[in-house]
XYZ file of C-alpha atoms in Angstrom:
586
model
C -29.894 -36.124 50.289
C -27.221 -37.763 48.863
C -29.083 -38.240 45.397
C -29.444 -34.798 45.188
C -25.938 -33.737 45.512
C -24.836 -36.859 42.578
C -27.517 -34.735 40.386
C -25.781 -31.474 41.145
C -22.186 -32.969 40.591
C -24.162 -34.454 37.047
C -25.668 -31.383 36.071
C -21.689 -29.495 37.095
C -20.412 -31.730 35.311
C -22.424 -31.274 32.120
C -22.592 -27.624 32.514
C -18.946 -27.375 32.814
C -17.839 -29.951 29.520
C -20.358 -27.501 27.764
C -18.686 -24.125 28.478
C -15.250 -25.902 28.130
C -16.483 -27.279 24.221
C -18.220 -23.585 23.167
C -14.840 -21.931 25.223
C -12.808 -24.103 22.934
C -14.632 -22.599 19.602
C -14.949 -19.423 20.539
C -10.949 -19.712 20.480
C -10.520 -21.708 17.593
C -13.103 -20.597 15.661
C -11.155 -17.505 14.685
C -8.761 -19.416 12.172
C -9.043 -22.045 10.836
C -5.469 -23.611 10.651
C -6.624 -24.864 6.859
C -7.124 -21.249 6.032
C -4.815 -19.810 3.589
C -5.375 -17.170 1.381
C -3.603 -16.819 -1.619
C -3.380 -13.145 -3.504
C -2.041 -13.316 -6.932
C 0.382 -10.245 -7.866
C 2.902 -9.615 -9.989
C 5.125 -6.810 -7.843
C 7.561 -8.643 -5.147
C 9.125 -6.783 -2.613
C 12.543 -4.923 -3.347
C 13.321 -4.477 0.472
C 11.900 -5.959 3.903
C 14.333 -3.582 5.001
C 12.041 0.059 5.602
C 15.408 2.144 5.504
C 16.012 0.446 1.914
C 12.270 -0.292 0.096
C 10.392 1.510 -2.223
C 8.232 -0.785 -3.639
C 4.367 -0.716 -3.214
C 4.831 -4.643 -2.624
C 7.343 -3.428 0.247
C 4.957 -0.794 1.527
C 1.986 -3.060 2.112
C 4.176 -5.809 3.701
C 5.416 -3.325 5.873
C 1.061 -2.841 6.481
C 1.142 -6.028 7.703
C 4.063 -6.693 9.916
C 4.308 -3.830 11.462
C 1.757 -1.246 12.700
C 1.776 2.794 12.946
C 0.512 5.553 15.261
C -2.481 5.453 13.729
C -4.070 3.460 10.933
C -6.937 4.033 8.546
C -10.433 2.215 8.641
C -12.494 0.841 5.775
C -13.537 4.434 5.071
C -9.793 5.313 4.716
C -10.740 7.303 8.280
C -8.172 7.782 11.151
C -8.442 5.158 13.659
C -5.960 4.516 16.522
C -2.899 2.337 15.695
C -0.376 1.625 18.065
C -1.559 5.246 19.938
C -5.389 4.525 21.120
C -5.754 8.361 21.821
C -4.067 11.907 21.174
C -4.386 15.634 21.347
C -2.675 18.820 19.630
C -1.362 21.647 21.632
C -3.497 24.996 20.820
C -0.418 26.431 19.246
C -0.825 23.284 16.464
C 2.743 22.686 17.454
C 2.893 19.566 19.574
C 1.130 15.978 19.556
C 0.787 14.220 22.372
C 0.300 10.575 22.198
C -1.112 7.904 24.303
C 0.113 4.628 23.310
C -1.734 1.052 23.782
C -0.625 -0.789 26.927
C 0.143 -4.201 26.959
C 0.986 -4.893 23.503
C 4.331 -7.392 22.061
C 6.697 -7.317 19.427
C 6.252 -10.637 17.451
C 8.982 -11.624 19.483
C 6.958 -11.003 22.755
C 9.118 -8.437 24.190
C 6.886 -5.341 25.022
C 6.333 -2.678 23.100
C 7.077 1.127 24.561
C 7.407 4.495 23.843
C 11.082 4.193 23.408
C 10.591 2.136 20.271
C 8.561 5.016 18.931
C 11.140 7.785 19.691
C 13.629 4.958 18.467
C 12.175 4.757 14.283
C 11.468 8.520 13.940
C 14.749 9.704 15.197
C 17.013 6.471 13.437
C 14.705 7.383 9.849
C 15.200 11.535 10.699
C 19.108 10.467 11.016
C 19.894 8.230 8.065
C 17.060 10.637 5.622
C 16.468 6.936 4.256
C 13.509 5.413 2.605
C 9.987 5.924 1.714
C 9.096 7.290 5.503
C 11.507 9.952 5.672
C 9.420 13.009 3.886
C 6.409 12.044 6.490
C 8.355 12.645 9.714
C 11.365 15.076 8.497
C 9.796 18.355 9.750
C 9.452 16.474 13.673
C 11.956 18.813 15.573
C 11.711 17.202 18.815
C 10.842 13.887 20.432
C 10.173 13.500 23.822
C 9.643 10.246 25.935
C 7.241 11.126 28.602
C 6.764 7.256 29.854
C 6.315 3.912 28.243
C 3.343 4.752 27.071
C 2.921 8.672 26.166
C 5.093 10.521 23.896
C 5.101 13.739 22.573
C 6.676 15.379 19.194
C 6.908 19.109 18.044
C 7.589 20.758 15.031
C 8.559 24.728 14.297
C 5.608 24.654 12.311
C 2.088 22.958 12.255
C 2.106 20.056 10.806
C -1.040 18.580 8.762
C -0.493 15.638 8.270
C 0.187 14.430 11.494
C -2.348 11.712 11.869
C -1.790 10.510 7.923
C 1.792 9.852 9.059
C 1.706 5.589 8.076
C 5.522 5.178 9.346
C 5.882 1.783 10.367
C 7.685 1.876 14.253
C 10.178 -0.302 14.412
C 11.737 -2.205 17.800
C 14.578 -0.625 19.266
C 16.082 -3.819 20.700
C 16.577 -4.984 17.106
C 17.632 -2.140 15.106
C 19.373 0.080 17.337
C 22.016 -2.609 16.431
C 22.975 -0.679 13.430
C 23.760 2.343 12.470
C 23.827 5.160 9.505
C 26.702 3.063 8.084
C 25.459 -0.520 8.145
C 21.614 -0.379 8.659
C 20.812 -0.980 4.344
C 23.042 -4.308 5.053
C 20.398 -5.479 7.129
C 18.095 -7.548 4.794
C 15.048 -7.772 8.220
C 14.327 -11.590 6.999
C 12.686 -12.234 10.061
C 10.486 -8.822 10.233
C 9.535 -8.766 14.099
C 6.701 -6.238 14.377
C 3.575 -5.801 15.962
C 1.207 -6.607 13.072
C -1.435 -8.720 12.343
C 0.128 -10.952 10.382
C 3.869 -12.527 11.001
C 6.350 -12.985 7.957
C 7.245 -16.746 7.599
C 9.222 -17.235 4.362
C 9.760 -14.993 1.595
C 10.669 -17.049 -1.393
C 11.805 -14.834 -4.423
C 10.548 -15.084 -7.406
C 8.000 -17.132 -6.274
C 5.894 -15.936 -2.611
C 5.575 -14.296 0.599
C 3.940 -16.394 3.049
C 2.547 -14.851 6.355
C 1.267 -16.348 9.602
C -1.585 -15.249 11.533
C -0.659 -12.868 14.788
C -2.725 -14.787 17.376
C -1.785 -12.360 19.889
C -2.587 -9.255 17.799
C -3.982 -6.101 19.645
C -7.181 -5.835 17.371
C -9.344 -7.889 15.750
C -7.584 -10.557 14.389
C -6.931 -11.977 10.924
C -9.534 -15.188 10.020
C -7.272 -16.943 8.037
C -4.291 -18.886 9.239
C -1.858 -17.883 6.841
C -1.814 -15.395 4.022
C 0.331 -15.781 0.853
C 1.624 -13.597 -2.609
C 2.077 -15.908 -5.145
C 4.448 -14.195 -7.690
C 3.631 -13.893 -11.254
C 5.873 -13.053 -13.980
C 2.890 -11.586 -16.357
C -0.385 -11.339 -16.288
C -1.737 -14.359 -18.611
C -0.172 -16.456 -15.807
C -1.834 -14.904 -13.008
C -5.125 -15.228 -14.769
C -4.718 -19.007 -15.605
C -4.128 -19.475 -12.124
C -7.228 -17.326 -10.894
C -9.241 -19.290 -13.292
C -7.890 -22.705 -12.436
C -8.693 -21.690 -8.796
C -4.602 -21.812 -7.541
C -5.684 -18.753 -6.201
C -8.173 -16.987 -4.263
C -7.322 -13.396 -5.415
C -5.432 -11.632 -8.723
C -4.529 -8.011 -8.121
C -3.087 -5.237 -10.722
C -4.548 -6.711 -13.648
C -5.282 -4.856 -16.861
C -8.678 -4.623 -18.217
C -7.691 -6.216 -21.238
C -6.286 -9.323 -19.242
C -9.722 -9.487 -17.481
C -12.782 -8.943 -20.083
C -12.984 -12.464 -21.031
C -13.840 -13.857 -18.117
C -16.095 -11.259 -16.333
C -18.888 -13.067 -16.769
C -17.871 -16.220 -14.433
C -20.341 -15.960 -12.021
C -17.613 -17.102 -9.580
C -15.817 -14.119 -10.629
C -16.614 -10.542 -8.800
C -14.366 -7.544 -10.026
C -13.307 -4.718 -7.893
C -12.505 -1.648 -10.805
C -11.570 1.561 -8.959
C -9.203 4.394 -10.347
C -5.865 3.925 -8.998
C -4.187 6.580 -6.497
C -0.864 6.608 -9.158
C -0.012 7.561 -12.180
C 2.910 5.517 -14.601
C 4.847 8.451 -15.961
C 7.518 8.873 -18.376
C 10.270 9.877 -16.369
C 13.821 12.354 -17.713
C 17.241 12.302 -16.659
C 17.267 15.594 -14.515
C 20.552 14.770 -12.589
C 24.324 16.385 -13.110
C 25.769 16.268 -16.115
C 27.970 13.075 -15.070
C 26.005 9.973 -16.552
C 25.782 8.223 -19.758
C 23.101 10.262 -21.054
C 22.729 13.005 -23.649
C 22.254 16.115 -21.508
C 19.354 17.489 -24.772
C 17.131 15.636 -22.573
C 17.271 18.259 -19.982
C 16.140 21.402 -22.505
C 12.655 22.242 -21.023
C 11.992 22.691 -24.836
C 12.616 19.503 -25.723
C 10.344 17.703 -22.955
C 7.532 20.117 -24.260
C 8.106 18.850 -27.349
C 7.989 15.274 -26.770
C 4.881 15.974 -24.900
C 3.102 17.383 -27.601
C 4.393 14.586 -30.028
C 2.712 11.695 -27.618
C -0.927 10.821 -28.186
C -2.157 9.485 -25.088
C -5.247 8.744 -25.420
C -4.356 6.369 -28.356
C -2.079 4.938 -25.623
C -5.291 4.210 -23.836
C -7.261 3.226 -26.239
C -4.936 0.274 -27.859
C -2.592 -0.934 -24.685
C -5.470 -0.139 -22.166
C -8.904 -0.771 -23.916
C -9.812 2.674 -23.268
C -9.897 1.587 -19.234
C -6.818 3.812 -18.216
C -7.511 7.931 -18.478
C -4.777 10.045 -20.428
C -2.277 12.577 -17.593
C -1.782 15.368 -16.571
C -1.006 16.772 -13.465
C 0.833 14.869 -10.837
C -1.744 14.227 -8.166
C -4.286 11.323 -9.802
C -7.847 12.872 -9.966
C -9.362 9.568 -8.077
C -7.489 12.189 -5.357
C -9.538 15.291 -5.480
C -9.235 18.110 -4.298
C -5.759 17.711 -4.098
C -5.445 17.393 -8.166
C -4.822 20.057 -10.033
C -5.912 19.988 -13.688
C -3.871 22.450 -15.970
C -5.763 25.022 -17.931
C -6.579 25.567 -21.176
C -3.676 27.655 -22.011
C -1.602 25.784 -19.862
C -2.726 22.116 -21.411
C -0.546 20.211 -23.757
C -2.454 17.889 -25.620
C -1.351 15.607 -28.709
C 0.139 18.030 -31.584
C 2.740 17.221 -33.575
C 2.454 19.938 -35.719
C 3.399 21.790 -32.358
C 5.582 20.000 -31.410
C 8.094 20.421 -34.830
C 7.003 23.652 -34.460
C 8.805 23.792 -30.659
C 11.997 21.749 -31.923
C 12.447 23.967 -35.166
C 11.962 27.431 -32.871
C 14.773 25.061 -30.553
C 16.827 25.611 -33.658
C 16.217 21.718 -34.417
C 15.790 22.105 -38.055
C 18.319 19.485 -39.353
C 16.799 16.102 -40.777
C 19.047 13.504 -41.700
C 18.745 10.079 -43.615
C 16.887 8.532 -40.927
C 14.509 11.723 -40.201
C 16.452 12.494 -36.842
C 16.449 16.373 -36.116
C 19.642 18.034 -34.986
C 21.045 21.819 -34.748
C 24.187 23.617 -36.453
C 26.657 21.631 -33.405
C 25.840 18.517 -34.405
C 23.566 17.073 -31.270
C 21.363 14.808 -32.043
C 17.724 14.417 -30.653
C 18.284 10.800 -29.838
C 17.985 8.895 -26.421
C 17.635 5.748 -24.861
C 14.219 4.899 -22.935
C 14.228 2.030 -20.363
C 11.180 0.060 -19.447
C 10.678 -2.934 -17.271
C 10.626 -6.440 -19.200
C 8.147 -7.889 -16.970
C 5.244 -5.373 -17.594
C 3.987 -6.123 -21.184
C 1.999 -3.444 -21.030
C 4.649 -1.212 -20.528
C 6.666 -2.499 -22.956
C 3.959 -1.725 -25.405
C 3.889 1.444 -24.504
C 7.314 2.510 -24.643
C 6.603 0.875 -28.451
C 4.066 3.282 -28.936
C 6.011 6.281 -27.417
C 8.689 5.219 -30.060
C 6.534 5.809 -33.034
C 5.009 9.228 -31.701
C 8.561 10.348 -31.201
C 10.301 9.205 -34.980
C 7.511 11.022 -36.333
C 8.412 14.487 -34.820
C 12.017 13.335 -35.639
C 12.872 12.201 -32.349
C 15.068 9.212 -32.023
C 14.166 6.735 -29.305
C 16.396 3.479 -28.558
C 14.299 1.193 -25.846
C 15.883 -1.127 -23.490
C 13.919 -3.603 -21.418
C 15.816 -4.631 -17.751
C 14.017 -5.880 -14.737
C 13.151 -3.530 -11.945
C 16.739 -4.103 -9.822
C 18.555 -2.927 -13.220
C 16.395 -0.237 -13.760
C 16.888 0.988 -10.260
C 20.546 0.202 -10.429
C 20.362 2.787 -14.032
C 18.495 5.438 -12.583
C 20.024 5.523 -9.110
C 23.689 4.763 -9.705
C 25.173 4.860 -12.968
C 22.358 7.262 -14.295
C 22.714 5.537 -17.733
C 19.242 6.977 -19.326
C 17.380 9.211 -20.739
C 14.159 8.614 -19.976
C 12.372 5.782 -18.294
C 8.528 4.286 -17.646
C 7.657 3.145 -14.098
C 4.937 4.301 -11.704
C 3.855 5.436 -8.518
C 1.087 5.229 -5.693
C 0.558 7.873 -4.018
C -1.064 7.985 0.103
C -4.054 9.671 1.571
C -2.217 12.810 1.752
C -0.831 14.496 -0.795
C 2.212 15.498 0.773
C 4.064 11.763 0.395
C 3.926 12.172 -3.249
C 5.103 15.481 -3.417
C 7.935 14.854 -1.095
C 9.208 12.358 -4.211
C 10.762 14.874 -6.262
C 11.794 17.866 -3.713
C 15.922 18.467 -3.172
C 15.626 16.677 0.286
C 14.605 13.387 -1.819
C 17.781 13.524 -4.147
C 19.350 10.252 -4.047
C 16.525 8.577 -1.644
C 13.027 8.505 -3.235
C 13.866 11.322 -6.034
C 14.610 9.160 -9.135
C 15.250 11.223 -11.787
C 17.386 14.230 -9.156
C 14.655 17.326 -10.169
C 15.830 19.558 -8.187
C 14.221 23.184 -7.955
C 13.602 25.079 -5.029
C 10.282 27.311 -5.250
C 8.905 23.789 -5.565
C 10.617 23.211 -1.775
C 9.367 25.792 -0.755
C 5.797 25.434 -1.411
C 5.426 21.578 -0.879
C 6.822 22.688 2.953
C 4.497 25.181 3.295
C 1.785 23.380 2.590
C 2.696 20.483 4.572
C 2.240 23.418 7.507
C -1.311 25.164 6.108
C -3.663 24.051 8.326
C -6.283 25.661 6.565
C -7.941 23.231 3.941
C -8.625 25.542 1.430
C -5.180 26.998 1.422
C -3.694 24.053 1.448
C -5.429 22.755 -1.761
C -4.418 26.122 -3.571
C -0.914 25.366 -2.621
C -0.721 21.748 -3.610
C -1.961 23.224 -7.207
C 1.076 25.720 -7.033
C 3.505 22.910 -6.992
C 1.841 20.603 -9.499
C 1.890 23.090 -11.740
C 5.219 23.526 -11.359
C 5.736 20.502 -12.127
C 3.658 20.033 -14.893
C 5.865 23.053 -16.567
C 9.220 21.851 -15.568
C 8.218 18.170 -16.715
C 10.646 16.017 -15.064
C 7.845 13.556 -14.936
C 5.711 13.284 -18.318
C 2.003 11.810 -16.631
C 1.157 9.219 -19.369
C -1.870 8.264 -17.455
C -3.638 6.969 -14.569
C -4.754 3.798 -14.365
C -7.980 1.763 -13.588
C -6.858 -1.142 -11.469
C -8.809 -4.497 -11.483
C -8.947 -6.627 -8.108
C -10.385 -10.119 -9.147
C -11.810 -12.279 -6.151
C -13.493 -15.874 -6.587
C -16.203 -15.644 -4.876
C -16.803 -19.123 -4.263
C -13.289 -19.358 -2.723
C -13.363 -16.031 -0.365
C -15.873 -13.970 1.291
C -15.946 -11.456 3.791
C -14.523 -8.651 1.352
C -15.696 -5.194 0.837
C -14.014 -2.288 -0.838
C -12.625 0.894 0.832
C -13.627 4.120 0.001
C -10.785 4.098 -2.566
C -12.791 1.024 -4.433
C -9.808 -1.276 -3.263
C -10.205 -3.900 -1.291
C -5.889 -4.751 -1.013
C -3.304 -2.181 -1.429
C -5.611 0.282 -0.630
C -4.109 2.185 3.157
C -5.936 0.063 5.160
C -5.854 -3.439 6.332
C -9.561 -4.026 6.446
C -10.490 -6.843 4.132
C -6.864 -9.094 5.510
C -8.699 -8.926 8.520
C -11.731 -10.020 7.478
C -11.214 -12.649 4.332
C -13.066 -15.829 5.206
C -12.107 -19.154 2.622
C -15.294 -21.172 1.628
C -15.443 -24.761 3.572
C -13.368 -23.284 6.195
C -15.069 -23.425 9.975
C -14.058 -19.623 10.537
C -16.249 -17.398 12.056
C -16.556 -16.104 15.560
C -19.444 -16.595 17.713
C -20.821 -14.209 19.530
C -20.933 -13.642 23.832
C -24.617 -13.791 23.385
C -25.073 -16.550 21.326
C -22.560 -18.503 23.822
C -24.450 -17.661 26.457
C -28.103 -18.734 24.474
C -26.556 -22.410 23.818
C -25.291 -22.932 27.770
C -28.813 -21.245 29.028
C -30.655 -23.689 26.577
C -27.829 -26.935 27.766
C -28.511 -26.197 31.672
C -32.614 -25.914 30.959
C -32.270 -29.104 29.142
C -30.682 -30.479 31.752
C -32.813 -29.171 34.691
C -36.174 -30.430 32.705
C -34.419 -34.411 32.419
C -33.874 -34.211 35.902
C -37.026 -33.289 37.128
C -38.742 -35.789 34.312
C -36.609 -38.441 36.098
C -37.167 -37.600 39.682
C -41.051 -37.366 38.954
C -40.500 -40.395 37.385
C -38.728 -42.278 40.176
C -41.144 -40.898 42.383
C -44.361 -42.236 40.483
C -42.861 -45.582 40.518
C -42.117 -45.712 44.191
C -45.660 -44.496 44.659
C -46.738 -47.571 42.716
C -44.925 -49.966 45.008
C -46.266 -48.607 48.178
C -49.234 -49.227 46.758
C -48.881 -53.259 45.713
C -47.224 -53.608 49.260
């Protein structure tokens, strides 16, 4: 008897260090604290601050750190976010939300409804930053407990469930105000998110640690990290040298060299943007010449540009001329212009438009003015740290002399350039860029009268294009909905306050004997693409990450307590054969 219980307590004992040890890696196994994976780009954040940023870099921080209502899957589908379910009145006017239970700020306080009701309302109040245009038209929020909230608007509202606004916790911000809440520089970034911001070194990177505690699936690397490049050679000597795992936002150009590394695997897609060739629309109270605001003129200019030479020699013919101000990668929502209504390269047109202008004075230099004296001559600023840009502000230079259209180019970093086109409004024209969302309505919020002196760079102003962009943001009706969204871009494309130069192909280089685990969104993107998918799931070669599954634990501790059963009956047949044997001799 008592043998038998000290080969119970053995096989306990066994069974026990066994589940303990494939507990333990189960746990573990999830990151590995070597893990880090590094993503090359060349954008750094402007703002950690969501009242203050604009920044793409900013945006998909924000991705990161913090979490919405809802979220979007691999297939750039709705999926629950912080709200696991919800349903729409049958009048389309209110949304009811049922928000996840038991989930912590970074901080571990808990989050509640409160904190939602908190970022719509402080966002609604200020009419700051890149989240304001998706929750403006929210009339009422109502706290029904910690965990379900509901929000109404006059109207329906379609894009409800696109709505990416990061919340925000109340115990931290509702510290400031209106007045003081830009002065908050949000270092620290408590959120919700799957990742946790550690250090943000300018200039240089943006480290992130894993959210062990996260909600969802969790992260499988330890820590995540944008290294900073000032241009692209850089990144791609790094890439190659294997400093880092990933290179995002290159040009093709930058690329074709070393495609055929079979450690190399790039992800091409057609970018949801456009880099546009923006004009000075605001009040006549800059340091600009106010010719650029003559509809005529803007025509004209477009007429002179040759974009698809643009594309051909800056681009390598892997960029695709504009038009219309939703990208086509986002049909149906883009609208392509007529052929009436299309202005392609014409010079002859264009001196054609300028002379009609009453343009018909040429001096020394081949500058056009009229009978007062005004010159057609302006200053164009681009951003020194995009070569490519650069170029093609060059480019844009040369179209324009030849029309007689003087064009002075200044190169400033992106703070000056927003400091020019925000503040002082010392410009003409300018090239930057933007990335548009799922839906359509987040880029057209950019240039309505609401957006002057938030998102709105260049203060276009003109209100049938209000009008329509808030109607359709009501149209619940797909179809009419499109046909509006084509109203307003055409608008647009007629009033010109943005000149679509074109939209870009992006290249997403991965080494693929660094990282695995990666597949593209429906977008082609794997990062910077409305989802946090592939962060998730990045796995770094030689690393022990990787979960194992219930079952399998359960295979390995069926097999470890069989093993052990079968020794212990080998030894007690054993014993008892021997014992046998002396009974035997005695």
């Amino acid at each position: 008897m008592k043998k038998k219980w000290v080969l119970l307590l053995i096989l306990g004992l066994l069974l026990s260090t066994n589940l303990v040890y494939v507990g333990a890696y189960a746990d573990t196994a999830s990151a590995d604290e070597g893990a880090i994976l590094k993503i090359g780009v060349k954008q750094e954040p402007d703002s950690l601050n969501p009242f203050a940023a604009w920044e793409a870099a900013s945006s998909e921080i924000f991705q990161l750190t913090y979490d919405a209502l809802t979220a979007f899957d691999r297939d750039l589908k709705v999926v629950p976010g912080l709200a696991e379910s919800w349903e729409v009145s049958a009048d389309q006017l209110t949304w009811t939300f049922h928000l996840r239970k038991e989930v912590k700020w970074h901080d571990g306080t808990p989050f509640t409804s409160a904190d939602v009701k908190y970022t719509y309302e402080a966002i609604q109040e200020t009419q700051m930053g890149m989240y304001y245009g998706s929750i403006s038209d929210i009339t009422n929020i109502e706290v029904v407990d910690d965990y379900t909230i509901k929000m109404s608007s006059k109207l329906p509202k379609a894009n409800m469930l696109q709505n990416v606004t990061p919340i925000l916790p109340e115990h931290i911000w509702s510290a400031f105000n209106a007045e003081n809440v830009l002065e908050f520089e949000n270092e620290q970034m408590i959120g919700t998110g799957p990742f946790k911001i550690v250090e943000w070194q300018r200039g240089q990177q943006v480290v992130f640690g894993r959210n062990a505690d996260y909600f969802e699936r969790k992260p499988q690397v330890n820590n995540l990290i944008y290294v900073i490049y000032a241009n692209n050679d850089t990144m791609v000597q790094s890439f190659q040298n294997g400093e880092i795992d990933i290179a995002l936002g290159l040009d093709y150009v930058d690329i074709k060299n070393i495609l055929e590394d079979k450690n190399v695997k790039n992800y091409s897609y057609e970018e949801n943007g456009f880099t546009e060739l923006a004009f000075n629309s605001s009040e006549p109270n800059g340091a600009f010449n106010p010719l650029i605001q003559d509809k005529i003129v803007r025509h004209a200019i477009d007429y002179a540009i040759d974009k698809q030479k643009i594309v051909d020699l800056v681009y390598d013919s892997s960029a695709v001329p504009g038009t219309s101000y939703i990208p086509p990668s986002q049909a149906p929502w883009h609208f392509e212009p007529s052929k009436e209504e299309l202005r392609l390269f014409n010079p002859e047109e264009a001196i054609k438009l300028l002379e009609n202008a009453g343009f018909v004075n040429v001096d020394a230099e081949g500058i056009r003015s009229n009978d007062q004296g005004e010159r057609l001559s302006f200053l164009l600023l681009s951003r020194s740290d995009n070569t490519s840009e650069v170029q093609v502000g060059q480019l844009i230079q040369s179209f324009l002399k030849d029309v007689g259209i003087e064009l002075k180019i200044e190169t400033v970093d992106d703070g000056v350039l927003n400091d020019r086109t925000m503040s002082t409004l010392d410009y003409d024209m300018f090239i930057w860029g933007w990335g548009g969302d799922i839906d359509p309505s987040v880029l057209l919020n950019v240039l309505t009268t609401a957006n002057l002196n938030n998102l709105n760079d260049v203060f276009y102003s003109n209100p049938k294009y209000d009008e329509i962009v808030a109607k359709q943001a009501t149209e619940m009706d797909m179809d009419k909905r499109i046909e509006m969204v084509h109203e307003a871009q055409s608008i647009l494309y007629d009033d010109q306050p943005y000149n679509i130069l074109y939209y870009s192909n992006n290249n997403q280089l991965v080494r693929t004997d660094l990282v695995s685990g990666l597949k593209p969104t429906s977008s082609g993107a794997i990062f910077y693409a409305s989802s946090t998918a592939n962060y998730l799931d990045a796995v770094l070669a030689g690393s022990s990450t990787g979960t194992m599954s219930s079952g399998m634990i359960l295979i390995i501790v069926a097999v470890i307590v069989l093993a052990v059963i079968a020794g212990v009956f080998t030894l007690k047949k054993r014993t008892q054969k021997h014992q046998d044997q002396e009974r035997q001799e005695w």
